[in-house]
Tab-separated table of C-alpha atoms and ligand atoms in Angstrom:
chain	number	residue	atom	x	y	z
A	135	MET	CA	-0.491	-0.180	-0.229
A	136	THR	CA	1.397	3.148	-1.296
A	137	ARG	CA	0.321	7.142	0.337
A	138	ALA	CA	-1.703	8.132	-1.940
A	139	THR	CA	-1.395	11.847	-3.445
A	140	SER	CA	-4.919	12.670	-4.302
A	141	ARG	CA	-6.605	14.376	-1.294
A	142	THR	CA	-10.355	13.985	-2.692
A	143	VAL	CA	-12.385	12.519	-0.453
A	144	GLN	CA	-12.546	14.129	2.910
A	145	PRO	CA	-13.702	13.916	6.464
A	146	ALA	CA	-16.793	15.845	6.923
A	147	ASP	CA	-15.264	19.549	8.865
A	148	THR	CA	-11.767	20.249	8.526
A	149	VAL	CA	-10.913	19.654	11.719
A	150	LYS	CA	-11.159	15.751	11.276
A	151	SER	CA	-9.776	17.008	8.415
A	152	ASP	CA	-6.608	18.331	10.051
A	153	LEU	CA	-6.208	16.035	12.495
A	154	LEU	CA	-5.351	12.795	9.742
A	155	ALA	CA	-3.626	14.795	7.434
A	156	ARG	CA	-1.219	14.985	11.303
A	157	SER	CA	-1.843	11.588	11.848
A	158	LEU	CA	-0.626	10.721	9.004
A	159	GLU	CA	2.111	13.026	8.976
A	160	ARG	CA	3.513	11.723	12.380
A	161	ARG	CA	4.202	8.097	11.596
A	162	ALA	CA	5.296	8.947	7.448
A	163	THR	CA	9.113	7.221	8.768
A	164	LEU	CA	6.429	4.020	9.582
A	165	ALA	CA	5.264	4.418	6.401
A	166	GLN	CA	8.138	4.908	4.015
A	167	ASN	CA	10.301	1.951	5.650
A	168	PRO	CA	8.816	-0.999	3.463
A	169	GLU	CA	10.590	-3.626	6.064
A	170	HIS	CA	6.991	-2.605	9.122
A	171	THR	CA	4.297	-2.589	6.854
A	172	ALA	CA	1.625	-2.746	10.102
A	173	TYR	CA	1.600	0.205	12.928
A	174	ARG	CA	-1.409	2.745	14.209
A	175	LEU	CA	-2.326	5.170	12.568
A	176	ILE	CA	-4.749	6.500	14.749
A	177	ASN	CA	-4.917	5.671	17.614
A	178	ARG	CA	-7.496	7.370	19.997
A	179	GLU	CA	-7.931	11.286	21.940
A	180	ALA	CA	-4.320	10.414	22.000
A	181	ASP	CA	-4.627	11.649	18.077
A	182	GLY	CA	-7.294	13.349	19.130
A	183	PHE	CA	-10.161	11.097	17.750
A	184	PRO	CA	-11.637	9.809	20.649
A	185	GLY	CA	-13.114	5.777	20.746
A	186	LEU	CA	-10.688	4.968	17.254
A	187	ALA	CA	-8.051	3.534	16.983
A	188	LEU	CA	-6.664	2.682	13.616
A	189	ASP	CA	-4.479	-0.235	12.052
A	190	ARG	CA	-3.168	-0.374	9.377
A	191	PHE	CA	-1.991	-4.167	8.043
A	192	GLY	CA	-0.375	-3.892	4.725
A	193	PRO	CA	-3.364	-3.443	2.371
A	194	VAL	CA	-5.913	-3.317	4.793
A	195	LEU	CA	-7.391	-1.205	7.606
A	196	VAL	CA	-8.693	-2.397	10.406
A	197	ALA	CA	-10.508	-0.043	12.832
A	198	ASN	CA	-11.355	-0.751	16.444
A	199	LEU	CA	-14.130	1.488	17.960
A	200	TYR	CA	-14.172	1.580	21.725
A	201	ASP	CA	-17.030	4.116	24.347
A	202	GLY	CA	-19.924	2.142	22.270
A	203	ARG	CA	-19.417	4.992	19.181
A	204	PRO	CA	-20.811	4.383	15.688
A	205	ALA	CA	-17.869	3.747	12.471
A	206	PRO	CA	-17.528	7.646	11.300
A	207	LEU	CA	-17.250	6.321	8.210
A	208	ASP	CA	-16.443	9.426	6.909
A	209	VAL	CA	-12.711	9.560	8.532
A	210	LEU	CA	-12.528	6.248	7.842
A	211	ALA	CA	-13.324	6.517	4.352
A	212	ALA	CA	-10.600	9.776	3.928
A	213	ALA	CA	-7.854	6.739	5.676
A	214	GLN	CA	-8.942	5.261	2.794
A	215	SER	CA	-8.586	6.621	0.132
A	216	TRP	CA	-4.659	8.762	1.648
A	217	THR	CA	-3.606	6.008	2.607
A	218	GLY	CA	-5.088	3.566	-1.546
A	219	ALA	CA	-5.931	1.004	1.780
A	220	GLU	CA	-7.772	-1.859	-0.996
A	221	ALA	CA	-10.383	-1.643	2.958
A	222	VAL	CA	-11.958	-1.039	5.811
A	223	TYR	CA	-12.686	-3.619	8.501
A	224	VAL	CA	-14.565	-2.347	11.812
A	225	LYS	CA	-14.447	-4.164	14.915
A	226	GLU	CA	-17.161	-3.074	17.985
A	227	ARG	CA	-14.661	-3.506	21.200
A	228	PRO	CA	-16.310	-3.455	24.700
A	229	ALA	CA	-14.526	-3.346	27.139
A	230	GLN	CA	-14.261	-6.432	28.381
A	231	ALA	CA	-13.934	-8.371	24.875
A	232	SER	CA	-11.815	-11.471	26.394
A	233	ARG	CA	-15.364	-12.334	28.561
A	234	LEU	CA	-17.489	-12.306	25.303
A	235	SER	CA	-18.736	-15.681	24.094
A	236	ALA	CA	-17.840	-16.540	20.333
A	237	ALA	CA	-21.341	-16.154	18.244
A	238	GLN	CA	-20.938	-12.922	20.449
A	239	ARG	CA	-17.263	-11.954	19.358
A	240	GLU	CA	-18.842	-12.200	15.319
A	241	LYS	CA	-21.249	-10.186	16.044
A	242	LEU	CA	-19.430	-6.691	17.338
A	243	ALA	CA	-16.292	-7.642	14.447
A	244	PRO	CA	-18.469	-9.285	10.948
A	245	PRO	CA	-15.814	-11.006	8.060
A	246	THR	CA	-17.001	-8.750	6.002
A	247	PRO	CA	-15.443	-5.090	5.325
A	248	ALA	CA	-17.341	-1.716	5.729
A	249	LEU	CA	-15.895	0.121	3.256
A	250	GLY	CA	-14.150	-2.141	-0.027
A	251	LEU	CA	-13.417	-5.804	-1.184
A	252	ALA	CA	-12.927	-8.263	1.226
A	253	ARG	CA	-9.352	-10.229	2.122
A	254	THR	CA	-9.449	-13.290	3.709
A	255	GLU	CA	-5.640	-13.964	4.802
A	256	ILE	CA	-2.545	-11.014	3.771
A	257	ASP	CA	1.042	-11.212	5.339
A	258	VAL	CA	2.260	-8.584	6.900
A	259	HIS	CA	5.743	-6.880	7.156
A	260	GLU	CA	7.959	-6.313	10.703
A	261	ASN	CA	11.290	-6.497	11.169
A	262	GLY	CA	12.539	-9.130	9.163
A	263	ALA	CA	9.624	-11.555	10.008
A	264	THR	CA	6.549	-12.292	8.333
A	265	TYR	CA	2.966	-12.515	9.925
A	266	GLU	CA	-0.505	-13.669	8.481
A	267	ILE	CA	-3.385	-11.588	9.278
A	268	ARG	CA	-6.384	-11.950	8.818
A	269	PRO	CA	-8.426	-8.697	9.025
A	270	GLY	CA	-12.397	-10.432	8.839
A	271	ALA	CA	-11.190	-13.264	11.874
A	272	GLY	CA	-12.928	-12.004	14.474
A	273	LEU	CA	-12.365	-9.222	16.577
A	274	SER	CA	-7.882	-9.988	16.601
A	275	VAL	CA	-6.333	-10.506	12.871
A	276	GLY	CA	-2.870	-12.422	14.257
A	277	LEU	CA	-1.383	-9.456	15.699
A	278	PHE	CA	-0.534	-6.696	18.021
A	279	LEU	CA	0.875	-3.948	16.894
A	280	ASP	CA	1.974	-2.517	19.714
A	281	MET	CA	4.275	-5.219	20.848
A	282	ARG	CA	6.562	-4.787	17.545
A	283	GLU	CA	9.761	-3.280	20.251
A	284	VAL	CA	9.147	-6.112	21.722
A	285	ARG	CA	9.354	-8.747	19.330
A	286	ALA	CA	12.310	-7.126	18.635
A	287	ALA	CA	13.918	-6.616	21.430
A	288	VAL	CA	13.280	-11.258	21.699
A	289	ARG	CA	14.558	-11.308	18.380
A	290	ALA	CA	17.901	-9.877	19.655
A	291	ARG	CA	18.969	-11.581	22.943
A	292	THR	CA	17.717	-15.333	21.811
A	293	GLN	CA	20.549	-16.450	20.145
A	294	GLY	CA	21.403	-19.827	21.313
A	295	ALA	CA	18.100	-20.101	23.858
A	296	ARG	CA	16.144	-22.490	25.586
A	297	VAL	CA	12.810	-20.583	24.483
A	298	LEU	CA	8.848	-21.225	26.335
A	299	ASN	CA	6.168	-18.814	24.649
A	300	CYS	CA	2.802	-19.062	27.155
A	301	PHE	CA	-0.357	-17.766	25.974
A	302	ALA	CA	1.991	-18.094	22.082
A	303	TYR	CA	-1.529	-16.509	19.880
A	304	THR	CA	0.011	-16.753	16.750
A	305	CYS	CA	3.148	-16.835	18.011
A	306	ALA	CA	4.607	-14.111	16.768
A	307	PHE	CA	6.695	-14.566	19.573
A	308	GLY	CA	7.789	-18.246	18.388
A	309	VAL	CA	8.479	-16.294	15.348
A	310	ALA	CA	11.024	-13.773	16.620
A	311	ALA	CA	12.778	-16.020	18.534
A	312	THR	CA	13.152	-18.631	15.825
A	313	LEU	CA	14.930	-15.841	13.740
A	314	GLY	CA	17.171	-14.460	15.861
A	315	GLY	CA	18.699	-17.923	16.105
A	316	ALA	CA	16.920	-19.479	19.635
A	317	ALA	CA	17.764	-22.946	20.164
A	318	GLU	CA	14.600	-23.771	19.940
A	319	ALA	CA	10.670	-22.218	20.940
A	320	VAL	CA	7.823	-24.104	22.851
A	321	ASN	CA	4.272	-22.447	21.800
A	322	VAL	CA	1.967	-23.258	24.493
A	323	ASP	CA	-1.899	-22.160	24.051
A	324	VAL	CA	-4.825	-23.403	24.564
A	325	SER	CA	-6.298	-22.561	21.310
A	326	GLN	CA	-5.801	-25.285	18.601
A	327	SER	CA	-6.940	-22.913	16.053
A	328	VAL	CA	-4.181	-19.249	16.796
A	329	LEU	CA	-1.391	-22.598	16.743
A	330	GLY	CA	-1.692	-23.828	13.290
A	331	TRP	CA	-1.931	-19.574	13.117
A	332	GLY	CA	1.347	-20.011	14.590
A	333	GLN	CA	3.063	-22.991	12.618
A	334	ARG	CA	1.413	-20.240	9.776
A	335	ASN	CA	3.880	-18.461	11.074
A	336	TYR	CA	6.472	-19.877	11.032
A	337	ALA	CA	5.940	-21.480	7.120
A	338	ARG	CA	5.700	-17.969	6.392
A	339	ASN	CA	9.244	-16.872	6.979
A	340	GLY	CA	10.435	-19.928	5.970
A	341	LEU	CA	11.048	-21.804	9.473
A	342	GLU	CA	11.044	-25.680	9.953
A	343	THR	CA	9.174	-26.368	13.730
A	344	ARG	CA	8.770	-30.161	15.034
A	345	ARG	CA	4.775	-30.677	16.484
A	346	GLU	CA	6.752	-30.377	20.281
A	347	ASP	CA	7.923	-26.765	19.306
A	348	PHE	CA	2.895	-25.914	19.251
A	349	VAL	CA	2.050	-27.192	23.275
A	350	PHE	CA	-1.989	-27.333	22.988
A	351	GLY	CA	-3.115	-26.618	26.568
A	352	ASP	CA	-3.300	-25.262	29.528
A	353	VAL	CA	-0.669	-22.880	30.722
A	354	PHE	CA	-1.451	-22.978	34.665
A	355	ASP	CA	-1.056	-26.983	33.747
A	356	TRP	CA	1.758	-26.476	31.901
A	357	LEU	CA	4.036	-24.338	34.151
A	358	VAL	CA	3.228	-27.378	36.757
A	359	ARG	CA	4.134	-30.040	34.662
A	360	PHE	CA	7.290	-28.336	33.092
A	361	ALA	CA	8.603	-27.273	36.678
A	362	ARG	CA	7.909	-30.962	38.340
A	363	ARG	CA	10.037	-32.529	35.377
A	364	GLY	CA	12.579	-30.409	35.331
A	365	ARG	CA	12.334	-28.744	32.667
A	366	GLN	CA	13.936	-25.471	32.181
A	367	PHE	CA	13.609	-22.391	29.336
A	368	ASP	CA	16.797	-19.880	29.676
A	369	PHE	CA	13.697	-16.900	27.390
A	370	VAL	CA	9.953	-18.048	29.771
A	371	ILE	CA	7.871	-15.411	27.875
A	372	VAL	CA	4.500	-14.622	29.598
A	373	ASP	CA	1.981	-12.712	27.854
A	374	PRO	CA	-1.684	-13.832	29.336
A	375	PRO	CA	-4.775	-11.856	28.331
A	376	PRO	CA	-6.662	-10.047	31.064
A	377	TYR	CA	-8.721	-12.227	31.728
A	378	ALA	CA	-8.246	-15.575	30.757
A	379	THR	CA	-11.049	-18.704	32.110
A	380	THR	CA	-10.762	-22.724	30.604
A	381	ARG	CA	-11.698	-25.753	31.718
A	382	HIS	CA	-9.001	-25.995	34.617
A	383	SER	CA	-8.249	-21.939	35.141
A	384	ARG	CA	-9.548	-18.665	35.686
A	385	PHE	CA	-7.264	-16.241	35.868
A	386	SER	CA	-7.858	-12.229	35.955
A	387	ILE	CA	-3.958	-9.798	35.978
A	388	THR	CA	-5.090	-6.988	38.487
A	389	ARG	CA	-5.804	-10.401	41.224
A	390	ASP	CA	-3.260	-13.873	39.737
A	391	LEU	CA	-0.370	-11.787	38.539
A	392	ALA	CA	1.963	-12.830	40.725
A	393	GLY	CA	0.677	-16.446	40.883
A	394	LEU	CA	1.815	-17.095	36.817
A	395	ILE	CA	5.089	-15.024	37.219
A	396	ALA	CA	6.164	-17.666	40.015
A	397	LYS	CA	5.359	-20.542	38.690
A	398	ALA	CA	6.871	-19.699	34.863
A	399	ALA	CA	10.372	-18.425	37.073
A	400	ALA	CA	9.712	-22.178	38.093
A	401	CYS	CA	10.763	-23.673	34.589
A	402	VAL	CA	13.797	-20.297	33.864
A	403	ALA	CA	16.600	-21.460	34.324
A	404	PRO	CA	19.537	-20.484	36.565
A	405	GLY	CA	20.884	-16.567	35.165
A	406	GLY	CA	17.641	-17.115	32.757
A	407	ARG	CA	14.998	-14.843	31.407
A	408	LEU	CA	11.219	-13.962	32.094
A	409	LEU	CA	9.342	-11.901	29.855
A	410	VAL	CA	6.101	-10.697	31.467
A	411	CYS	CA	3.906	-8.468	29.875
A	412	ALA	CA	0.098	-7.113	31.255
A	413	ASN	CA	-1.644	-5.696	28.460
A	414	ALA	CA	-4.206	-4.131	30.942
A	415	ALA	CA	-5.663	-0.197	32.186
A	416	GLU	CA	-6.847	-1.591	35.361
A	417	LEU	CA	-4.111	-2.543	35.858
A	418	SER	CA	-1.482	0.294	37.244
A	419	SER	CA	2.388	0.350	37.356
A	420	ALA	CA	2.835	-0.201	40.156
A	421	ALA	CA	0.568	-2.964	40.714
A	422	PHE	CA	2.294	-4.348	37.742
A	423	THR	CA	6.622	-3.924	39.940
A	424	GLN	CA	4.668	-4.870	43.047
A	425	ALA	CA	3.510	-8.112	40.496
A	426	LEU	CA	7.300	-9.058	39.546
A	427	ARG	CA	8.533	-8.613	43.523
A	428	GLU	CA	5.802	-10.975	44.612
A	429	GLY	CA	6.082	-13.645	42.748
A	430	LEU	CA	9.710	-13.800	43.279
A	431	PRO	CA	9.869	-13.452	46.657
A	432	GLU	CA	13.161	-15.747	47.331
A	433	ARG	CA	15.086	-15.176	43.778
A	434	ARG	CA	17.085	-13.199	42.577
A	435	HIS	CA	16.038	-11.273	40.051
A	436	VAL	CA	17.305	-7.919	38.261
A	437	VAL	CA	13.900	-6.203	35.300
A	438	SER	CA	16.151	-5.260	32.520
A	439	GLN	CA	14.559	-3.677	30.756
A	440	ARG	CA	11.328	-2.034	30.537
A	441	TRP	CA	8.894	-1.357	27.723
A	442	ASN	CA	5.319	0.898	27.049
A	443	GLU	CA	2.914	1.191	24.330
A	444	PRO	CA	5.526	2.548	21.073
A	445	GLU	CA	6.235	6.136	21.611
A	446	LEU	CA	5.839	7.145	17.145
A	447	ASP	CA	2.656	5.389	16.960
A	448	PHE	CA	0.255	4.910	19.716
A	449	PRO	CA	1.357	8.474	21.273
A	450	ARG	CA	-1.227	8.749	25.060
A	451	ARG	CA	-2.311	11.571	25.880
A	452	PRO	CA	-0.595	13.932	28.254
A	453	GLY	CA	-1.364	12.690	31.880
A	454	THR	CA	-2.363	9.326	31.202
A	455	GLN	CA	-0.628	5.852	32.065
A	456	PRO	CA	0.395	3.322	29.553
A	457	TYR	CA	-2.105	-0.352	29.771
A	458	LEU	CA	0.801	-2.237	28.587
A	459	LYS	CA	3.226	-2.720	31.071
A	460	VAL	CA	6.947	-4.729	29.719
A	461	ALA	CA	10.015	-7.116	32.051
A	462	LEU	CA	12.018	-8.447	31.105
A	463	LEU	CA	14.337	-9.917	34.236
A	464	SER	CA	17.740	-11.266	34.872
A	465	LEU	CA	17.114	-14.034	37.144
B	719	SAM	C1	-3.376	-11.589	25.012
B	719	SAM	S1	-3.083	-13.801	23.719
B	719	SAM	C2	-1.494	-13.381	23.688
B	719	SAM	C3	-0.720	-12.793	23.083
B	719	SAM	C4	1.149	-13.072	22.368
B	719	SAM	N1	1.474	-13.580	23.523
B	719	SAM	C5	1.538	-12.260	20.955
B	719	SAM	O1	2.061	-11.551	20.510
B	719	SAM	O2	0.639	-12.666	20.393
B	719	SAM	C6	-3.513	-14.262	24.941
B	719	SAM	C7	-3.432	-15.875	24.069
B	719	SAM	O3	-3.577	-16.450	25.560
B	719	SAM	C8	-4.394	-17.428	25.056
B	719	SAM	N2	-5.005	-18.307	26.362
B	719	SAM	C9	-5.623	-17.884	27.147
B	719	SAM	N3	-6.118	-18.192	28.637
B	719	SAM	C10	-4.814	-19.272	28.581
B	719	SAM	C11	-4.592	-20.376	29.290
B	719	SAM	N4	-4.747	-20.520	30.236
B	719	SAM	N5	-3.604	-21.544	28.520
B	719	SAM	C12	-3.167	-21.362	27.634
B	719	SAM	N6	-3.223	-20.147	26.829
B	719	SAM	C13	-4.495	-18.947	27.455
B	719	SAM	C14	-5.285	-17.545	24.057
B	719	SAM	O4	-6.676	-18.352	24.115
B	719	SAM	C15	-4.889	-16.530	23.179
B	719	SAM	O5	-3.785	-16.695	22.585
């Protein structure tokens, strides 16, 4: 997708037009970089569009609507025209999407685009990796864009490492680690279909896999099982959803993060690393730091790096807290 020069399609008023132009200008360096074809174009209030997040995934745009606001079709049509995108998909995001049933999700995220022609799947590029995006697949389309810098860090720090990727989703961290030269990357998720998607992501990057690289099941069970068997990893990633209920476990990030960290740490080899991610506005930075401390009461650890959402395409309104908290710990 190239930036279209014509701006004949305009939002309804000049204020929105100026805000849209400013949002695209802010991301100009990303737009010009063929290494990154997926990034955020509009980040809600911080870009002057309350309730609207607009993401670019190669030739399609995906709009996420918060706060029950209707789709601003004039802005979306202008963004489509100015960026030269083929289609715009719309997802309505309620406050706690992870608590919805599959049927409720489908209603909020229709499989066909609001504007343009449908694309079942597309490839996007990020930092030399390729990922499969399914824009009509539901509320999540295959890649969490705010983790771009963290994926780059995983790739840069996993040469020769045995990696465990918990809550793997489409295995983006597993792919990044394998591209970074990991000795192995074991991806655990409770959904078979996302693990299948993950396998396709490996194939898209020309990476060979073994059956045991994809573990179907509950992370909480598997962490206990690995620890009991004495199976250790040099780099363990935990990136849980804010809430999750499976047949075997019930997780709430505000209540249970410290316990998850403790279980994960039991699988980290001496001198290894633990990457803890929390994508949840309801968990403050202080509570996140407290969970790190509580989860590792007896194990010496150093927080070697921290991340929040990337500043360039996920700007924050002044005075607001980051929703994404990530810490890399050396144990
Ligand atoms: C926020 S996504 C993880 C994103 C992923 N780390 C990435 O970078 O793309 C959450 C994933 O956790 C999985 N999940 C939720 N609860 C789980 C559990 N108890 N055990 C295993 N997987 C779980 C879901 O199926 C989903 O794929």
